[in-house]
């Protein structure tokens, strides 16, 4: 009896050991977030990518109890910042505020990328979609009597190469919106790429450049102040933020029928980031963007808040990659 009892106690202890070990392992997993979470913005400060990241970061910080720090890493049309995140640890403490440029356009525009937009990332959520807006320097417009898209086309055709077109960088939707416009209208404007909308707008306002197809949120304050003149929005329909400004297709006549070139921005994480962390960020970002205060703030700037799931965002990226590959080919755009 003593031997049998001892054997039973040994079998019970042996059977319980894996359960205890598993419990200890689960307990040993560090909580997330365990430190500050970095949101890399692959463009300079004051552009729409930066504006959206800085609007969302405090909301996530309040929810998760750790700092969400915006880190601007501009260069090469967003490629520098995207590559930085692609090579970062996949522990949930590194995020990218990706764009239609970094994850829809650049794969078709650049012969070689230092990151793979699909394989090196897991989509978290689409933050917002925005139309671009065709803006010009008011003093230049007054000198040359440019008050509409038709006027701009007329002047550009009569003076090829006399207008300088700023952009937030090679391969961005801002750049390609301009290239598509040029190819459809048969005009030529000299392209000047910057390291983000912020520095490009500074030069446009100063009169060092003439024209820009900017994301609406970053140009909106300057349009309202009169420092920039808006000629048209690049979306298929008018923006509720600028209801009196026509679309490029409306204002441009037959040559610009079907013109549409909008932008989008979304959070992505390095490939292999745990699914539960991705889902938590997506759910809280969607909740934050659905709150009246943030939703109204973004809409007033011309952005359309989203918050879709990781799987839905992945499908969006795939569709946008196919779409912009056709635009790049049709426009003949190349990296300067």
Coordinates of C-alpha atoms in Angstrom, one line a residue:
X1 CA 0.0 0.0 0.0
X2 CA 2.8 2.3 0.8
X3 CA 4.5 1.6 -2.5
X4 CA 1.3 2.2 -4.5
X5 CA 0.6 5.5 -2.7
X6 CA 4.1 6.7 -3.3
X7 CA 3.7 5.9 -7.0
X8 CA 0.4 7.7 -7.2
X9 CA 1.9 10.8 -5.7
X10 CA 4.8 10.7 -8.1
X11 CA 2.5 10.3 -11.2
X12 CA 0.4 13.3 -10.0
X13 CA 3.5 15.5 -9.5
X14 CA 4.9 14.5 -12.9
X15 CA 1.6 15.3 -14.6
X16 CA 1.4 18.6 -12.9
X17 CA 4.9 19.7 -13.8
X18 CA 4.2 20.8 -17.4
X19 CA 1.2 22.8 -16.3
X20 CA 3.3 24.6 -13.7
X21 CA 6.1 25.2 -16.2
X22 CA 3.6 26.6 -18.7
X23 CA 2.1 28.9 -16.1
X24 CA 5.6 30.2 -15.2
X25 CA 6.4 30.8 -18.9
X26 CA 3.2 32.7 -19.4
X27 CA 3.8 34.7 -16.3
X28 CA 7.4 35.5 -17.5
X29 CA 6.2 37.2 -20.7
X30 CA 6.7 40.9 -20.4
X31 CA 3.6 43.2 -20.5
X32 CA 3.1 45.4 -23.5
X33 CA 3.9 48.2 -23.8
X34 CA 6.9 47.9 -21.4
X35 CA 8.4 51.2 -22.6
X36 CA 7.8 54.1 -24.9
X37 CA 6.3 53.2 -28.3
X38 CA 8.0 54.9 -31.3
X39 CA 5.8 56.1 -34.3
X40 CA 8.1 56.8 -37.1
X41 CA 6.9 59.5 -39.6
X42 CA 8.9 59.1 -42.8
X43 CA 8.6 62.8 -43.7
X44 CA 9.5 66.1 -42.1
X45 CA 7.4 67.8 -39.4
X46 CA 4.3 69.8 -40.3
X47 CA 3.1 67.6 -43.2
X48 CA -0.1 65.6 -43.1
X49 CA 1.7 62.3 -42.1
X50 CA 3.1 64.2 -39.1
X51 CA -0.2 65.9 -38.3
X52 CA -2.1 62.6 -38.2
X53 CA 0.6 60.9 -36.1
X54 CA 0.7 63.7 -33.6
X55 CA -3.1 63.7 -33.4
X56 CA -3.3 60.0 -32.7
X57 CA -0.3 59.5 -30.4
X58 CA -1.7 61.2 -27.3
X59 CA -4.9 59.1 -27.5
X60 CA -2.9 55.9 -27.6
X61 CA -0.7 57.1 -24.8
X62 CA -3.7 57.8 -22.6
X63 CA -5.0 54.3 -23.2
X64 CA -1.9 52.3 -22.9
X65 CA -0.1 54.3 -20.2
X66 CA 3.3 54.6 -22.0
X67 CA 4.6 57.4 -24.2
X68 CA 3.8 57.2 -27.9
X69 CA 6.7 59.2 -29.4
X70 CA 6.6 60.6 -32.9
X71 CA 10.0 60.3 -34.6
X72 CA 10.5 62.1 -37.9
X73 CA 12.9 60.3 -40.3
X74 CA 12.5 61.9 -43.7
X75 CA 14.2 61.0 -46.9
X76 CA 13.9 59.3 -50.3
X77 CA 10.1 59.7 -50.6
X78 CA 9.5 58.0 -47.2
X79 CA 11.8 55.1 -47.9
X80 CA 14.3 56.0 -45.1
X81 CA 11.8 55.9 -42.3
X82 CA 10.0 52.9 -43.7
X83 CA 13.3 50.9 -43.9
X84 CA 14.1 51.9 -40.3
X85 CA 10.9 50.4 -39.0
X86 CA 11.2 47.3 -41.2
X87 CA 14.5 46.5 -39.5
X88 CA 13.3 47.3 -36.0
X89 CA 12.4 44.8 -33.3
X90 CA 8.9 43.3 -33.8
X91 CA 8.0 43.6 -30.1
X92 CA 5.2 46.2 -30.6
X93 CA 7.4 49.2 -29.6
X94 CA 8.0 50.3 -33.2
X95 CA 5.3 51.6 -35.6
X96 CA 5.4 53.3 -38.9
X97 CA 2.9 56.0 -40.1
X98 CA 2.9 54.6 -43.6
X99 CA 1.5 56.3 -46.6
X100 CA 0.2 55.6 -50.1
X101 CA 3.8 56.5 -51.1
X102 CA 5.7 54.1 -48.9
X103 CA 3.1 51.2 -49.3
X104 CA 1.3 51.9 -52.6
X105 CA 3.6 53.8 -55.0
X106 CA 7.3 53.3 -54.2
X107 CA 7.4 49.7 -55.2
X108 CA 6.6 50.7 -58.8
X109 CA 8.6 53.9 -58.9
X110 CA 11.9 52.9 -57.3
X111 CA 14.1 50.2 -59.1
X112 CA 15.4 49.0 -55.7
X113 CA 13.9 49.4 -52.2
X114 CA 15.7 48.7 -49.0
X115 CA 12.4 47.2 -47.6
X116 CA 9.6 45.1 -48.9
X117 CA 6.2 46.9 -48.4
X118 CA 4.3 43.6 -48.0
X119 CA 6.7 41.1 -46.5
X120 CA 8.5 43.4 -44.0
X121 CA 5.3 44.8 -42.4
X122 CA 2.0 43.8 -40.8
X123 CA -0.7 46.4 -41.4
X124 CA -2.3 47.7 -38.2
X125 CA -5.0 50.1 -39.4
X126 CA -5.8 52.7 -41.9
X127 CA -5.8 56.0 -40.0
X128 CA -7.3 58.4 -42.6
X129 CA -7.8 59.1 -46.3
X130 CA -7.4 62.6 -47.6
X131 CA -7.7 64.4 -51.0
X132 CA -4.8 66.3 -52.3
X133 CA -5.3 70.0 -53.2
X134 CA -3.8 72.0 -56.1
X135 CA -2.5 75.2 -54.5
X136 CA -0.5 78.0 -56.0
X137 CA 1.4 81.0 -54.6
X138 CA -1.1 83.9 -54.6
X139 CA 1.4 86.5 -55.8
X140 CA 2.5 84.4 -58.7
X141 CA -1.1 83.7 -59.6
X142 CA -1.9 87.4 -59.5
X143 CA 1.1 88.3 -61.8
X144 CA 0.1 85.7 -64.4
X145 CA -3.7 86.0 -64.0
X146 CA -4.1 82.4 -62.8
X147 CA -7.5 82.0 -61.1
X148 CA -8.5 78.5 -62.1
X149 CA -7.2 75.2 -63.3
X150 CA -7.9 76.3 -66.9
X151 CA -5.8 79.4 -66.4
X152 CA -3.0 77.3 -65.0
X153 CA -3.0 75.0 -68.0
X154 CA -3.1 77.9 -70.4
X155 CA -0.1 79.6 -68.7
X156 CA 1.9 76.3 -68.4
X157 CA 1.4 75.5 -72.1
X158 CA 2.5 78.9 -73.2
X159 CA 5.5 78.9 -70.8
X160 CA 6.9 75.3 -70.6
X161 CA 9.3 75.0 -67.8
X162 CA 8.6 78.4 -66.3
X163 CA 6.6 77.0 -63.4
X164 CA 8.2 75.2 -60.5
X165 CA 6.2 72.4 -58.9
X166 CA 7.0 71.5 -55.3
X167 CA 6.3 68.1 -53.7
X168 CA 6.9 66.3 -50.4
X169 CA 9.4 64.0 -52.1
X170 CA 9.9 61.6 -55.1
X171 CA 7.2 59.0 -55.4
X172 CA 4.7 60.5 -53.0
X173 CA 1.1 60.9 -54.0
X174 CA 1.8 64.6 -54.1
X175 CA 4.5 64.1 -56.7
X176 CA 2.4 61.7 -58.7
X177 CA -0.7 63.8 -58.6
X178 CA 1.4 66.5 -60.3
X179 CA 2.9 64.1 -62.8
X180 CA -0.5 62.8 -63.7
X181 CA -1.8 66.3 -64.2
X182 CA 1.2 67.2 -66.5
X183 CA 0.8 64.0 -68.6
X184 CA -3.0 64.5 -69.1
X185 CA -2.7 68.2 -69.9
X186 CA 0.5 68.0 -72.0
X187 CA 2.2 70.6 -69.8
X188 CA 5.7 70.8 -68.3
X189 CA 6.5 72.1 -64.9
X190 CA 9.9 71.6 -63.2
X191 CA 9.6 69.2 -60.2
X192 CA 11.3 70.2 -57.0
X193 CA 11.1 67.4 -54.4
X194 CA 11.5 68.2 -50.7
X195 CA 11.8 66.0 -47.5
X196 CA 8.1 66.5 -46.6
X197 CA 5.2 68.9 -47.1
X198 CA 6.4 71.2 -44.3
X199 CA 9.5 72.5 -46.0
X200 CA 7.9 72.4 -49.4
X201 CA 5.0 74.7 -48.2
X202 CA 7.5 77.1 -46.7
X203 CA 9.1 77.6 -50.1
X204 CA 5.8 77.8 -51.9
X205 CA 4.4 80.5 -49.5
X206 CA 7.7 82.4 -49.8
X207 CA 7.4 82.4 -53.6
X208 CA 10.5 80.2 -54.2
X209 CA 8.2 77.7 -56.0
X210 CA 4.9 78.2 -57.8
X211 CA 2.6 75.1 -57.6
X212 CA 2.0 72.1 -55.4
X213 CA -0.5 69.2 -55.2
X214 CA -0.4 69.0 -51.4
X215 CA -2.4 66.8 -48.9
X216 CA -5.3 68.9 -47.8
X217 CA -4.7 68.9 -44.0
X218 CA -1.2 70.4 -44.2
X219 CA -2.4 73.1 -46.7
X220 CA -5.7 73.9 -45.1
X221 CA -4.4 76.5 -42.5
X222 CA -2.5 78.4 -45.3
X223 CA -5.6 78.3 -47.6
X224 CA -7.7 79.8 -44.8
X225 CA -5.1 82.5 -44.0
X226 CA -4.8 83.5 -47.7
X227 CA -1.1 82.5 -47.9
X228 CA -2.0 79.9 -50.5
X229 CA -4.7 79.9 -53.3
X230 CA -6.6 76.7 -53.8
X231 CA -7.6 75.9 -57.4
X232 CA -9.0 72.4 -57.1
X233 CA -9.0 69.2 -55.1
X234 CA -7.8 65.9 -56.6
X235 CA -10.5 63.6 -55.3
X236 CA -13.4 62.4 -57.4
X237 CA -15.9 64.5 -55.5
X238 CA -15.5 67.9 -53.7
X239 CA -14.2 68.0 -50.1
X240 CA -16.6 69.0 -47.4
X241 CA -13.8 71.0 -45.9
X242 CA -13.6 73.1 -49.0
X243 CA -17.0 72.8 -50.6
X244 CA -16.6 75.8 -52.9
X245 CA -13.4 74.5 -54.5
X246 CA -14.0 72.3 -57.5
X247 CA -12.4 69.0 -58.3
X248 CA -9.6 68.9 -60.9
X249 CA -11.9 67.0 -63.2
X250 CA -14.6 69.6 -62.9
X251 CA -12.3 72.5 -63.4
X252 CA -10.0 71.1 -66.1
X253 CA -12.4 70.2 -68.9
X254 CA -12.2 67.1 -71.2
X255 CA -8.4 66.8 -70.9
X256 CA -8.7 65.9 -67.2
X257 CA -11.8 63.6 -67.3
X258 CA -11.3 60.8 -64.8
X259 CA -8.5 62.5 -62.9
X260 CA -8.3 61.3 -59.3
X261 CA -5.2 61.2 -57.0
X262 CA -6.0 61.0 -53.3
X263 CA -3.8 59.9 -50.4
X264 CA -4.0 57.7 -47.3
X265 CA -2.1 57.2 -44.1
X266 CA -2.0 54.2 -41.8
X267 CA -0.1 52.4 -39.0
X268 CA 2.1 49.5 -39.7
X269 CA 4.4 47.3 -37.6
X270 CA 7.4 45.2 -38.4
X271 CA 6.6 41.7 -39.7
X272 CA 6.2 39.2 -36.8
X273 CA 4.7 41.7 -34.4
X274 CA 2.4 39.6 -32.1
X275 CA -1.2 39.6 -33.4
X276 CA -2.7 40.4 -30.1
X277 CA -0.6 43.6 -29.9
X278 CA -1.6 44.6 -33.5
X279 CA -5.3 44.0 -32.7
X280 CA -5.1 46.0 -29.5
X281 CA -3.6 49.0 -31.3
X282 CA -6.1 48.8 -34.1
X283 CA -9.0 48.6 -31.7
X284 CA -7.9 51.6 -29.7
X285 CA -6.9 53.7 -32.7
X286 CA -10.4 53.0 -34.2
X287 CA -12.0 54.0 -30.9
X288 CA -10.0 57.2 -30.6
X289 CA -10.8 58.2 -34.2
X290 CA -14.5 57.6 -33.6
X291 CA -14.6 60.0 -30.7
X292 CA -16.4 63.3 -31.6
X293 CA -13.5 65.5 -30.7
X294 CA -10.8 63.8 -32.8
X295 CA -13.2 62.9 -35.6
X296 CA -14.4 66.5 -36.0
X297 CA -10.8 67.8 -35.8
X298 CA -9.6 65.5 -38.6
X299 CA -12.6 66.2 -40.8
X300 CA -12.2 70.0 -40.4
X301 CA -8.7 69.5 -41.9
X302 CA -10.1 67.6 -44.8
X303 CA -9.1 64.1 -43.5
X304 CA -11.6 61.2 -43.5
X305 CA -10.9 59.0 -40.4
X306 CA -10.9 55.2 -40.8
X307 CA -9.8 52.6 -38.3
X308 CA -10.4 49.4 -40.3
X309 CA -9.0 46.0 -39.2
X310 CA -5.6 44.7 -40.0
X311 CA -6.9 42.3 -42.7
X312 CA -9.0 45.0 -44.3
X313 CA -6.0 47.4 -44.4
X314 CA -3.9 44.6 -46.0
X315 CA -6.4 44.3 -48.8
X316 CA -6.5 48.0 -49.2
X317 CA -2.7 48.1 -49.6
X318 CA -2.8 45.3 -52.2
X319 CA -5.5 47.2 -54.3
X320 CA -3.6 50.5 -54.0
X321 CA -0.3 48.9 -55.1
X322 CA -2.0 47.6 -58.3
X323 CA -3.7 51.0 -58.9
X324 CA -0.6 53.2 -58.5
X325 CA 1.5 50.8 -60.6
X326 CA -0.8 51.7 -63.5
X327 CA -0.6 55.5 -62.7
X328 CA 3.2 55.4 -62.6
X329 CA 3.3 53.7 -65.9
X330 CA 0.8 56.0 -67.6
X331 CA 2.3 59.2 -66.2
X332 CA 5.9 58.2 -67.1
X333 CA 7.0 59.4 -63.7
X334 CA 10.6 58.6 -62.7
X335 CA 12.7 59.1 -59.6
X336 CA 14.7 62.3 -60.2

